[in-house]
Coordinates of C-alpha atoms in Angstrom, one line a residue:
R1 CA 74.5 120.3 95.2
L2 CA 72.0 121.3 92.5
R3 CA 69.1 123.2 93.9
S4 CA 66.8 123.2 90.9
R5 CA 65.9 121.1 87.9
G6 CA 66.8 124.1 85.7
L7 CA 70.4 124.1 87.0
G8 CA 70.6 120.4 86.2
D9 CA 69.4 121.0 82.6
V10 CA 72.1 123.7 82.2
Y11 CA 74.8 121.3 83.5
K12 CA 73.6 118.6 81.0
R13 CA 73.8 121.1 78.1
Q14 CA 77.3 122.2 79.2
M15 CA 78.4 118.5 79.3
A16 CA 77.0 117.9 75.8
E17 CA 78.9 121.0 74.5
R18 CA 82.1 119.8 76.1
Q19 CA 81.7 116.4 74.5
S20 CA 81.5 118.1 71.1
V21 CA 84.6 120.1 71.9
W22 CA 86.6 117.0 72.9
A23 CA 86.0 115.6 69.4
R24 CA 87.7 118.5 67.5
S25 CA 91.3 119.5 67.2
M26 CA 92.5 122.8 68.6
P27 CA 93.2 125.3 65.9
V28 CA 96.6 126.9 65.6
K29 CA 95.2 130.3 66.4
E30 CA 93.6 129.0 69.6
Q31 CA 96.9 127.3 70.6
L32 CA 98.8 130.6 70.1
T33 CA 96.2 132.3 72.2
V34 CA 96.7 129.8 75.0
I35 CA 100.5 130.3 74.8
R36 CA 100.1 134.1 74.8
R37 CA 97.8 133.9 77.9
L38 CA 100.2 131.6 79.7
L39 CA 103.3 133.9 79.2
P40 CA 102.3 136.4 81.9
Y41 CA 102.6 133.6 84.5
A42 CA 106.2 133.2 83.5
K43 CA 107.0 136.9 83.3
P44 CA 108.1 137.2 87.0
F45 CA 110.8 134.6 86.2
K46 CA 111.8 135.9 82.8
W47 CA 115.5 136.0 83.6
F48 CA 115.5 132.2 83.9
F49 CA 114.2 131.9 80.4
V50 CA 116.4 134.7 79.0
T51 CA 119.5 132.9 80.4
T52 CA 118.2 129.7 78.7
I53 CA 117.9 131.5 75.4
L54 CA 121.4 132.9 75.8
M55 CA 122.9 129.6 76.6
S56 CA 121.2 128.0 73.6
G57 CA 122.8 130.5 71.3
L58 CA 126.2 130.0 72.8
I59 CA 125.9 126.2 72.7
S60 CA 125.2 126.4 68.9
L61 CA 128.4 128.4 68.4
V62 CA 130.4 125.8 70.3
N63 CA 128.7 123.1 68.1
I64 CA 130.1 124.9 65.0
Y65 CA 133.5 125.2 66.7
L66 CA 134.0 121.5 67.6
P67 CA 133.7 120.0 64.1
K68 CA 135.9 122.8 62.6
V69 CA 138.7 121.9 65.1
L70 CA 138.7 118.2 63.9
Q71 CA 138.3 119.2 60.3
L72 CA 141.4 121.4 60.4
F73 CA 143.4 118.7 62.3
I74 CA 142.4 116.0 59.7
D75 CA 142.9 118.1 56.5
R76 CA 146.0 120.1 57.4
Y77 CA 147.9 117.7 59.6
L78 CA 146.8 114.1 59.3
R79 CA 146.3 114.1 55.5
T80 CA 149.6 115.8 54.9
G81 CA 151.6 113.7 57.4
H82 CA 152.6 116.8 59.4
A83 CA 150.9 115.7 62.6
T84 CA 153.2 115.6 65.7
I85 CA 152.6 114.8 69.3
A86 CA 152.5 118.5 70.2
I87 CA 150.0 119.3 67.5
M88 CA 147.9 116.3 68.4
W89 CA 147.8 117.4 72.1
Y90 CA 147.1 121.0 71.0
F91 CA 144.0 120.0 69.0
A92 CA 142.9 117.6 71.7
G93 CA 143.2 120.4 74.2
L94 CA 141.1 122.7 72.0
Y95 CA 138.5 120.0 71.5
F96 CA 138.4 119.1 75.2
F97 CA 138.1 122.8 76.2
G98 CA 135.2 123.2 73.8
M99 CA 133.5 120.1 75.3
I100 CA 134.0 121.5 78.9
V101 CA 132.5 124.9 77.9
R102 CA 129.6 123.2 76.2
A103 CA 128.9 120.9 79.2
T104 CA 128.9 124.0 81.5
M105 CA 126.6 125.9 79.2
Q106 CA 124.2 122.9 79.0
F107 CA 124.1 122.6 82.7
F108 CA 123.1 126.3 83.1
Q109 CA 120.7 125.9 80.2
N110 CA 118.9 122.9 81.7
Y111 CA 119.0 124.3 85.2
T112 CA 117.5 127.8 84.3
S113 CA 114.9 126.2 82.0
T114 CA 113.8 123.7 84.6
M115 CA 113.8 126.1 87.5
G116 CA 111.9 128.7 85.5
A117 CA 109.2 126.0 84.7
E118 CA 109.0 125.0 88.3
Y119 CA 108.6 128.6 89.5
M120 CA 105.9 129.1 86.9
L121 CA 104.2 125.9 88.0
E122 CA 104.2 127.1 91.6
N123 CA 102.9 130.5 90.6
V124 CA 100.1 129.1 88.5
R125 CA 99.0 126.7 91.2
R126 CA 99.0 129.4 93.8
Q127 CA 96.9 131.8 91.7
M128 CA 94.5 129.0 90.6
F129 CA 94.1 128.0 94.2
K130 CA 93.3 131.6 95.2
K131 CA 90.9 131.9 92.3
L132 CA 89.0 128.7 93.4
H133 CA 88.5 130.2 96.8
R134 CA 87.1 133.4 95.3
M135 CA 84.6 131.4 93.3
G136 CA 80.9 131.5 94.1
M137 CA 79.2 128.4 95.3
R138 CA 77.5 128.1 91.9
Y139 CA 80.8 127.1 90.2
F140 CA 81.2 124.1 92.6
D141 CA 77.6 123.1 91.9
Q142 CA 78.4 122.8 88.3
V143 CA 81.9 121.4 88.2
P144 CA 82.7 118.0 89.9
G145 CA 85.4 118.1 92.6
G146 CA 87.5 115.5 90.9
S147 CA 87.6 117.6 87.7
I148 CA 88.8 120.6 89.7
L149 CA 91.4 118.5 91.4
S150 CA 92.6 117.2 88.1
R151 CA 93.1 120.7 86.7
L152 CA 94.9 121.9 89.8
T153 CA 97.3 119.0 89.9
N154 CA 97.6 117.1 86.6
D155 CA 97.0 119.9 84.2
T156 CA 99.3 122.4 85.9
M157 CA 102.0 119.7 86.2
S158 CA 102.1 119.5 82.4
F159 CA 103.5 123.1 82.4
S160 CA 106.9 121.8 83.4
N161 CA 107.1 119.6 80.3
F162 CA 105.3 122.3 78.3
W163 CA 108.1 124.9 79.0
A164 CA 110.8 122.3 78.5
L165 CA 109.8 122.4 74.8
F166 CA 110.7 126.1 74.6
N167 CA 114.1 125.2 75.9
T168 CA 114.4 122.6 73.1
L169 CA 112.8 125.0 70.6
F170 CA 115.3 127.7 71.1
T171 CA 118.1 125.1 71.1
A172 CA 116.8 123.7 67.8
F173 CA 116.3 127.2 66.3
F174 CA 119.9 128.3 67.0
A175 CA 121.3 124.8 66.1
V176 CA 119.4 124.7 62.7
I177 CA 120.5 128.3 61.8
S178 CA 124.1 127.8 62.9
S179 CA 124.5 124.4 61.4
F180 CA 123.0 125.4 58.1
L181 CA 125.3 128.4 57.9
A182 CA 128.2 126.2 58.7
M183 CA 127.2 123.8 56.0
Y184 CA 126.6 126.6 53.5
F185 CA 130.0 128.1 54.0
T186 CA 131.6 124.6 53.8
D187 CA 129.7 123.7 50.6
S188 CA 126.8 125.9 49.5
E189 CA 125.5 123.6 46.8
I190 CA 125.0 120.6 49.1
A191 CA 123.6 122.8 51.9
L192 CA 120.9 124.2 49.5
W193 CA 120.0 120.7 48.3
L194 CA 119.3 119.7 51.9
L195 CA 116.5 122.3 52.1
V196 CA 114.4 120.1 49.8
F197 CA 113.3 118.1 52.9
M198 CA 112.1 121.1 54.8
P199 CA 108.6 121.4 53.2
F200 CA 107.9 117.7 54.0
L201 CA 109.1 118.3 57.6
A202 CA 106.8 121.3 57.9
V203 CA 103.8 119.4 56.7
S204 CA 104.6 116.6 59.2
V205 CA 104.7 119.1 62.1
W206 CA 101.5 120.8 60.9
Y207 CA 99.6 117.5 60.6
Y208 CA 100.9 116.3 64.0
Q209 CA 99.8 119.5 65.9
R210 CA 96.4 119.4 64.2
Y211 CA 95.7 115.8 64.9
S212 CA 97.4 115.4 68.2
S213 CA 95.6 118.4 69.8
R214 CA 92.3 116.5 69.4
V215 CA 93.9 113.3 71.0
Y216 CA 95.4 115.2 73.9
R217 CA 92.2 117.2 74.5
R218 CA 90.2 114.0 74.7
M219 CA 92.9 112.4 76.9
R220 CA 92.8 115.3 79.4
E221 CA 89.1 115.2 79.7
R222 CA 89.1 111.4 80.2
L223 CA 91.7 111.9 82.9
S224 CA 89.5 114.5 84.6
E225 CA 86.6 112.0 84.5
L226 CA 88.8 109.3 86.0
N227 CA 89.8 111.6 88.9
T228 CA 86.1 112.4 89.4
K229 CA 85.3 108.7 89.7
L230 CA 88.2 108.1 92.1
S231 CA 87.2 111.0 94.3
E232 CA 83.6 109.9 94.4
A233 CA 84.6 106.3 95.2
I234 CA 87.0 107.2 98.0
T235 CA 84.7 109.8 99.6
G236 CA 81.6 107.5 99.5
I237 CA 83.3 104.2 100.3
S238 CA 81.2 103.6 103.4
V239 CA 77.9 104.1 101.5
I240 CA 79.3 102.0 98.6
Q241 CA 80.0 99.1 101.0
Q242 CA 76.8 99.5 103.0
F243 CA 74.6 99.2 99.9
R244 CA 76.9 96.6 98.2
Q245 CA 77.6 98.9 95.2
E246 CA 81.2 97.6 94.7
R247 CA 80.4 95.9 91.4
R248 CA 78.6 98.9 89.9
I249 CA 81.4 101.3 91.0
N250 CA 84.0 98.9 89.6
D251 CA 82.2 98.6 86.3
E252 CA 81.8 102.4 86.0
F253 CA 85.5 102.8 86.9
D254 CA 86.5 100.2 84.4
T255 CA 84.5 101.9 81.7
T256 CA 86.1 105.3 82.5
N257 CA 89.6 103.9 82.9
N258 CA 89.3 102.0 79.6
A259 CA 88.2 105.1 77.8
Y260 CA 91.3 106.9 79.2
F261 CA 93.4 103.9 78.2
K262 CA 92.2 104.1 74.6
T263 CA 93.0 107.8 74.4
R264 CA 96.5 107.0 75.7
Q265 CA 96.8 104.3 73.0
A266 CA 95.8 106.8 70.3
M267 CA 98.4 109.3 71.7
I268 CA 101.2 106.6 71.7
R269 CA 100.4 105.6 68.1
T270 CA 100.4 109.2 67.0
N271 CA 103.7 110.0 68.7
S272 CA 105.3 106.7 67.5
L273 CA 104.6 107.5 63.9
L274 CA 104.9 111.3 63.6
L275 CA 107.7 112.3 66.0
S276 CA 111.3 111.2 66.0
P277 CA 110.9 108.5 63.3
I278 CA 110.1 111.2 60.8
I279 CA 113.2 113.2 61.7
N280 CA 115.4 110.1 61.7
L281 CA 114.1 109.4 58.2
F282 CA 115.0 112.9 56.9
Y283 CA 118.4 112.6 58.7
A284 CA 119.1 109.3 56.9
L285 CA 118.0 110.8 53.6
G286 CA 120.2 113.8 54.2
T287 CA 123.2 111.6 55.0
V288 CA 122.6 109.6 51.8
M289 CA 122.4 112.8 49.8
I290 CA 125.7 114.2 51.3
L291 CA 127.6 110.9 50.8
G292 CA 126.1 110.7 47.3
F293 CA 127.3 114.2 46.3
F294 CA 130.8 113.8 47.8
G295 CA 131.0 110.3 46.3
V296 CA 130.3 111.6 42.8
R297 CA 132.9 114.3 43.3
G298 CA 135.4 111.7 44.6
L299 CA 135.1 109.8 41.3
N300 CA 136.3 112.9 39.4
G301 CA 138.7 114.5 41.8
Y302 CA 139.7 114.9 45.4
V303 CA 137.4 115.3 48.5
A304 CA 138.9 116.2 51.8
A305 CA 138.0 113.8 54.6
G306 CA 137.8 116.5 57.2
V307 CA 135.1 118.3 55.1
V308 CA 133.0 115.1 54.9
Y309 CA 133.3 114.6 58.6
A310 CA 132.4 118.3 59.4
F311 CA 129.5 118.2 57.0
I312 CA 128.0 115.0 58.5
T313 CA 128.5 116.4 62.0
Y314 CA 126.8 119.7 61.0
L315 CA 123.9 117.6 59.6
D316 CA 123.7 115.7 62.9
N317 CA 123.7 119.1 64.7
F318 CA 121.0 120.2 62.3
Y319 CA 118.6 117.3 62.9
N320 CA 119.4 116.1 66.4
P321 CA 117.8 119.1 68.1
M322 CA 114.8 118.8 65.8
T323 CA 114.5 115.2 67.0
Q324 CA 114.4 116.4 70.6
M325 CA 112.0 119.1 69.6
M326 CA 109.6 116.6 67.9
D327 CA 109.9 114.3 71.0
N328 CA 108.9 117.2 73.2
L329 CA 106.1 118.3 70.8
S330 CA 103.9 115.7 72.5
D331 CA 104.5 117.5 75.8
F332 CA 103.8 120.8 74.1
Q333 CA 100.5 119.6 72.8
D334 CA 99.7 118.2 76.2
G335 CA 100.7 121.4 77.9
V336 CA 98.6 123.6 75.5
V337 CA 95.5 121.5 76.1
A338 CA 96.2 121.5 79.8
G339 CA 96.8 125.2 79.7
S340 CA 93.4 125.8 78.0
R341 CA 91.7 123.8 80.8
V342 CA 93.5 125.8 83.5
L343 CA 92.6 129.1 81.7
R344 CA 88.9 128.1 81.7
V345 CA 89.1 128.0 85.5
M346 CA 91.0 131.3 85.6
D347 CA 88.5 132.9 83.2
A348 CA 85.4 131.5 85.0
P349 CA 83.1 134.4 85.8
T350 CA 81.4 132.6 88.7
I351 CA 83.1 134.5 91.4
A352 CA 81.7 135.2 94.9
P353 CA 79.0 137.9 94.9
A354 CA 80.6 141.3 94.8
Q355 CA 80.4 143.7 97.7
H356 CA 80.3 147.5 97.2
A357 CA 81.7 147.8 100.7
D358 CA 81.9 150.8 102.9
P359 CA 84.9 150.2 105.2
A360 CA 83.1 152.0 108.0
A361 CA 80.0 149.8 107.9
K362 CA 79.6 147.7 111.0
I363 CA 77.0 145.2 112.2
T364 CA 76.0 146.4 115.7
R365 CA 72.4 145.3 116.4
G366 CA 71.8 142.3 114.1
K367 CA 68.5 143.3 112.6
I368 CA 67.8 141.3 109.4
E369 CA 65.2 142.2 106.7
F370 CA 64.3 140.5 103.4
K371 CA 62.3 142.8 101.0
H372 CA 60.7 141.0 98.1
V373 CA 63.8 138.8 97.4
T374 CA 63.8 136.6 94.3
F375 CA 66.7 134.2 93.8
A376 CA 67.6 131.5 91.2
Y377 CA 70.7 129.3 91.2
D378 CA 70.8 129.3 87.5
G379 CA 69.5 132.8 87.0
V380 CA 66.4 131.4 85.3
N381 CA 64.3 129.2 87.6
P382 CA 63.5 131.0 90.9
V383 CA 63.8 129.0 94.1
L384 CA 62.9 132.0 96.2
K385 CA 59.9 134.1 95.1
D386 CA 59.1 137.5 96.6
V387 CA 60.4 136.5 100.1
S388 CA 59.9 139.2 102.7
F389 CA 60.4 139.1 106.5
V390 CA 62.0 140.9 109.4
A391 CA 64.1 139.5 112.2
E392 CA 64.4 142.1 115.0
P393 CA 67.7 142.3 117.0
G394 CA 67.8 139.4 119.5
Q395 CA 64.9 137.5 117.9
T396 CA 64.8 133.9 116.8
V397 CA 63.3 133.3 113.4
A398 CA 62.7 129.7 112.3
L399 CA 62.4 128.5 108.7
V400 CA 60.4 125.3 108.2
G401 CA 59.1 123.5 105.2
Q402 CA 59.5 120.5 103.0
T403 CA 62.7 119.6 101.2
G404 CA 63.2 122.0 98.3
S405 CA 61.0 124.7 99.8
G406 CA 63.8 127.3 99.9
K407 CA 65.0 127.2 103.5
T408 CA 68.7 126.6 102.7
S409 CA 68.5 129.0 99.8
T410 CA 67.4 131.7 102.2
I411 CA 70.5 131.0 104.2
N412 CA 72.7 131.0 101.1
V413 CA 71.5 134.4 100.1
L414 CA 71.9 135.8 103.7
M415 CA 75.5 134.4 103.9
R416 CA 76.3 136.0 100.4
F417 CA 77.2 132.6 99.0
Y418 CA 75.0 133.5 96.0
E419 CA 73.8 136.7 94.4
F420 CA 70.1 137.2 94.4
Q421 CA 68.3 138.6 91.3
S422 CA 65.9 141.1 92.8
G423 CA 64.7 142.7 96.0
E424 CA 66.8 143.8 99.0
V425 CA 68.5 142.1 101.9
L426 CA 69.2 144.5 104.8
I427 CA 71.2 144.1 108.0
D428 CA 70.7 146.9 110.5
D429 CA 68.7 148.7 107.8
R430 CA 71.7 148.7 105.5
D431 CA 72.1 146.9 102.2
I432 CA 74.0 143.7 102.8
R433 CA 76.2 144.5 99.8
E434 CA 77.6 147.6 101.6
Y435 CA 79.3 145.6 104.3
P436 CA 82.9 144.4 103.9
A437 CA 83.1 140.6 103.4
K438 CA 85.3 140.3 106.5
E439 CA 82.6 142.1 108.6
L440 CA 79.9 139.7 107.4
R441 CA 82.1 136.6 108.1
Q442 CA 82.9 137.9 111.6
K443 CA 79.4 138.9 112.6
L444 CA 77.5 136.1 110.9
G445 CA 78.1 132.7 112.6
L446 CA 77.0 129.6 110.6
V447 CA 76.5 126.1 111.9
L448 CA 75.8 123.5 109.2
Q449 CA 74.0 120.2 109.5
E450 CA 77.2 118.3 108.6
P451 CA 80.1 119.9 110.4
F452 CA 83.5 119.6 108.7
M453 CA 86.6 119.1 110.7
F454 CA 90.2 119.7 109.6
Y455 CA 93.2 117.5 110.3
G456 CA 94.9 118.7 113.5
D457 CA 93.6 118.9 117.0
I458 CA 90.4 120.0 118.8
K459 CA 91.9 123.3 119.8
S460 CA 92.9 124.3 116.2
N461 CA 89.5 123.2 114.9
I462 CA 87.7 125.5 117.4
R463 CA 89.9 128.6 116.7
M464 CA 90.1 127.7 113.0
F465 CA 93.9 128.2 113.1
D466 CA 93.4 131.8 114.1
D467 CA 96.3 132.5 116.5
T468 CA 94.7 135.7 117.8
I469 CA 92.1 133.5 119.6
S470 CA 93.6 132.4 122.9
D471 CA 93.4 129.0 124.6
E472 CA 91.2 130.6 127.3
Q473 CA 88.7 131.8 124.7
V474 CA 88.7 128.3 123.1
E475 CA 88.0 126.6 126.4
A476 CA 85.4 129.2 127.3
A477 CA 83.6 128.7 124.0
A478 CA 83.6 124.9 124.4
K479 CA 82.3 125.3 127.9
F480 CA 79.6 127.6 126.7
V481 CA 78.2 125.0 124.4
T482 CA 78.9 122.1 126.9
A483 CA 81.5 120.6 124.6
D484 CA 83.9 120.6 127.5
E485 CA 82.1 117.7 129.1
F486 CA 83.4 115.2 126.5
I487 CA 86.6 117.1 125.7
D488 CA 87.8 116.9 129.3
E489 CA 87.4 113.1 129.2
L490 CA 89.8 112.8 126.3
P491 CA 93.4 111.7 127.1
Q492 CA 94.9 115.0 125.7
N493 CA 91.9 117.2 126.2
Y494 CA 92.0 120.1 123.8
D495 CA 95.2 118.8 122.2
S496 CA 93.5 115.5 121.2
R497 CA 94.1 114.6 117.6
V498 CA 91.6 115.1 114.9
I499 CA 92.0 112.9 111.9
E500 CA 90.5 113.6 108.4
R501 CA 86.9 114.9 108.7
G502 CA 86.9 114.1 112.4
A503 CA 86.1 110.5 111.8
S504 CA 87.2 109.4 115.3
Y505 CA 84.4 111.5 116.9
S506 CA 80.7 111.0 116.9
S507 CA 78.4 113.3 114.9
G508 CA 77.2 114.9 118.1
Q509 CA 80.7 115.6 119.3
R510 CA 81.6 117.1 115.9
Q511 CA 78.6 119.3 116.0
L512 CA 79.4 120.5 119.5
I513 CA 82.9 121.4 118.3
S514 CA 81.3 123.2 115.4
F515 CA 79.1 125.2 117.8
A516 CA 82.2 126.2 119.8
R517 CA 84.0 127.2 116.6
T518 CA 81.1 129.5 115.7
I519 CA 80.7 131.0 119.2
V520 CA 84.4 131.7 119.8
T521 CA 84.2 134.6 117.3
D522 CA 81.2 136.1 119.2
P523 CA 78.9 136.6 116.2
K524 CA 76.1 139.1 116.3
I525 CA 73.9 136.9 114.1
L526 CA 73.6 133.1 114.5
I527 CA 72.5 131.0 111.6
L528 CA 71.7 127.3 112.2
D529 CA 71.2 125.1 109.2
E530 CA 69.4 122.1 110.8
A531 CA 72.2 122.0 113.3
T532 CA 70.6 119.3 115.4
A533 CA 69.3 117.1 112.6
N534 CA 72.1 114.4 112.9
V535 CA 72.4 114.5 116.7
D536 CA 71.1 112.0 119.1
T537 CA 68.5 113.0 121.7
E538 CA 70.9 113.1 124.6
T539 CA 73.4 115.2 122.8
E540 CA 70.6 117.4 121.4
E541 CA 69.6 118.2 125.0
M542 CA 73.2 119.3 125.7
I543 CA 73.2 121.5 122.6
Q544 CA 69.8 123.0 123.4
T545 CA 71.2 124.0 126.8
G546 CA 74.1 125.8 125.1
L547 CA 71.8 127.3 122.4
S548 CA 69.5 128.8 124.9
R549 CA 72.5 130.8 126.2
I550 CA 74.2 131.7 123.0
Q551 CA 71.0 133.0 121.4
Q552 CA 70.7 135.7 124.1
N553 CA 71.4 139.1 122.6
R554 CA 71.9 137.5 119.2
T555 CA 69.6 137.4 116.2
T556 CA 69.1 133.8 115.2
I557 CA 67.9 132.3 111.9
A558 CA 67.3 128.6 112.3
I559 CA 66.3 126.0 109.8
A560 CA 64.3 123.4 111.8
H561 CA 64.3 119.7 111.0
R562 CA 62.7 118.8 114.4
L563 CA 59.9 121.2 114.8
S564 CA 59.9 120.6 118.6
T565 CA 63.2 122.6 118.7
I566 CA 61.7 125.9 117.4
Q567 CA 58.4 126.1 119.3
N568 CA 59.8 129.0 121.4
A569 CA 60.9 131.0 118.3
D570 CA 59.7 134.6 118.0
L571 CA 58.7 134.1 114.4
I572 CA 58.2 130.9 112.4
L573 CA 58.2 131.2 108.6
V574 CA 56.6 128.3 106.7
L575 CA 58.0 128.0 103.1
N576 CA 56.5 126.1 100.2
Q577 CA 58.0 126.1 96.7
G578 CA 60.1 129.2 97.4
Q579 CA 57.3 131.3 99.0
I580 CA 56.4 132.1 102.5
V581 CA 52.9 130.6 102.9
E582 CA 52.5 131.1 106.7
R583 CA 54.1 133.2 109.4
G584 CA 53.7 133.6 113.1
T585 CA 54.4 132.1 116.5
N586 CA 54.0 128.4 117.2
D587 CA 50.6 129.0 118.9
D588 CA 49.4 131.3 116.0
L589 CA 50.3 128.7 113.4
L590 CA 48.7 125.8 115.2
A591 CA 45.5 127.8 115.6
Q592 CA 45.5 128.4 111.8
Q593 CA 45.6 124.6 111.2
G594 CA 47.4 125.0 107.9
Y595 CA 50.8 123.8 106.6
Y596 CA 52.6 124.1 109.9
Y597 CA 49.8 122.3 111.8
D598 CA 49.9 119.4 109.2
M599 CA 53.7 119.2 109.6
I600 CA 53.4 119.0 113.4
Q601 CA 50.7 116.3 113.2
L602 CA 52.8 114.3 110.7
Q603 CA 55.9 114.4 112.9
N604 CA 53.9 113.5 116.0
S605 CA 52.3 110.5 114.3
A606 CA 55.8 109.4 113.0
H607 CA 57.2 109.6 116.6
A608 CA 54.2 107.7 118.0
K609 CA 54.9 104.8 115.6

């Protein structure tokens, strides 16, 4: 979620810039750069592609051999009447052997090409998934989840078709060279005349890649928007139905879907005009030219039928791979555009805040100190301004204030979700940047306002799939936070099933499991982000009973929604617009009759009503 108006403005500017990018075609230089950047992902599987290239070259040689066999049979034996059953079976055997060899090579060519593409797809997805989990929270503030999902699934899937073009490209390259040489040595004059069509073919390819890249870029972005709308509609279905927003959501989806449909239409029109029909036209013109030349010669002399057959076959071998290449050119353009979108994720600099870790650094006491900390989500508009406070080991420090005052931002800085711009954050009198990330995650336990549960069972959700945590530790943690009271009543106890997001459990039960999940790692510092805000009064009393125990010998930073829950805190910090405006104990702040006093009076009056 965006924490400042400044970050929202940045996002709007980025969206406007992206809109302008969608409208332009991708230059050839940029496409080549994308291809060059993608090649390292295929490097671990290079032998698949080397085998594909080798098979393409060998297949082109067989394609020269097969027509030559029939040409010799026609001109030397059929025309002269010397063909016998033995000779016929001999040439049939040669031709059949060539066909078997070619089919075998085509199998290995297709297999190695496809498997190489699949291995690369798996490699890219794995690296992209790892990169996403190294991203800082700011990246997810700026990029919709549906867009990220589209890049991880749809865009990477295009790589399979993208690399299929290289298979066709090498096949076409060897076929064109070998077929032209075969035609040249059969009849050099006609072969050279056929080159007259090549400039027109080159112009067609150039125009297609220039125009189609713009179409595919727009289509990919529309697909990303479509996935974003789908993700939002599915995730928020209960709110949509509750507030009767079905018509609005349907209208928005129709608009987005129609925009995507129109880009698909433009892609189909482009491919229908500029791909195989162009090649088929040049093939037809080449056939007419060959028959014309041989026809004129036939009027003045003799033309061997085998030569005509071989020449037409070589011409077919010349253009047929080019037809396949042009058909796959659409997949190539799609893959280049998709690759550029994936590379934007891989190049994103918004990684998690860097640690200059000392491996020996350990959190032992749990003292926390903020010294003149200033922090802005967008790096421009501060949401924390010169914040300073100290939480001594074992103390409970509560953060209170209105929405947007900087409470959660303080937690985000302490958890190292975001990098602060100035000041110091110290734990045990040591810069927080000097601790290994693993040490911070083990010693800082965070309980959020909205607990997230994974598909599985209660036991795995408490231990967070860490097999080093025993069942006894899981049960002890649940008992410690009084979660065992409802877990023991379930039919399968700790093995009870948890569906997506824990929808089968109440918010209070999910929060108790979240508490047990945090406590089972025995953190030295406990961070509570309005942990009881969504819990009913009865469940809150159960949680408070557990909290009073787990806070012993632990430093606790608590964001308080209900001020009654933090009246016993050792230190209460009142924040307003990113600054600490009041600090002290509950009695001290009430005596001052300032911000905190007004908040208490407001809550009491609301409860009285």
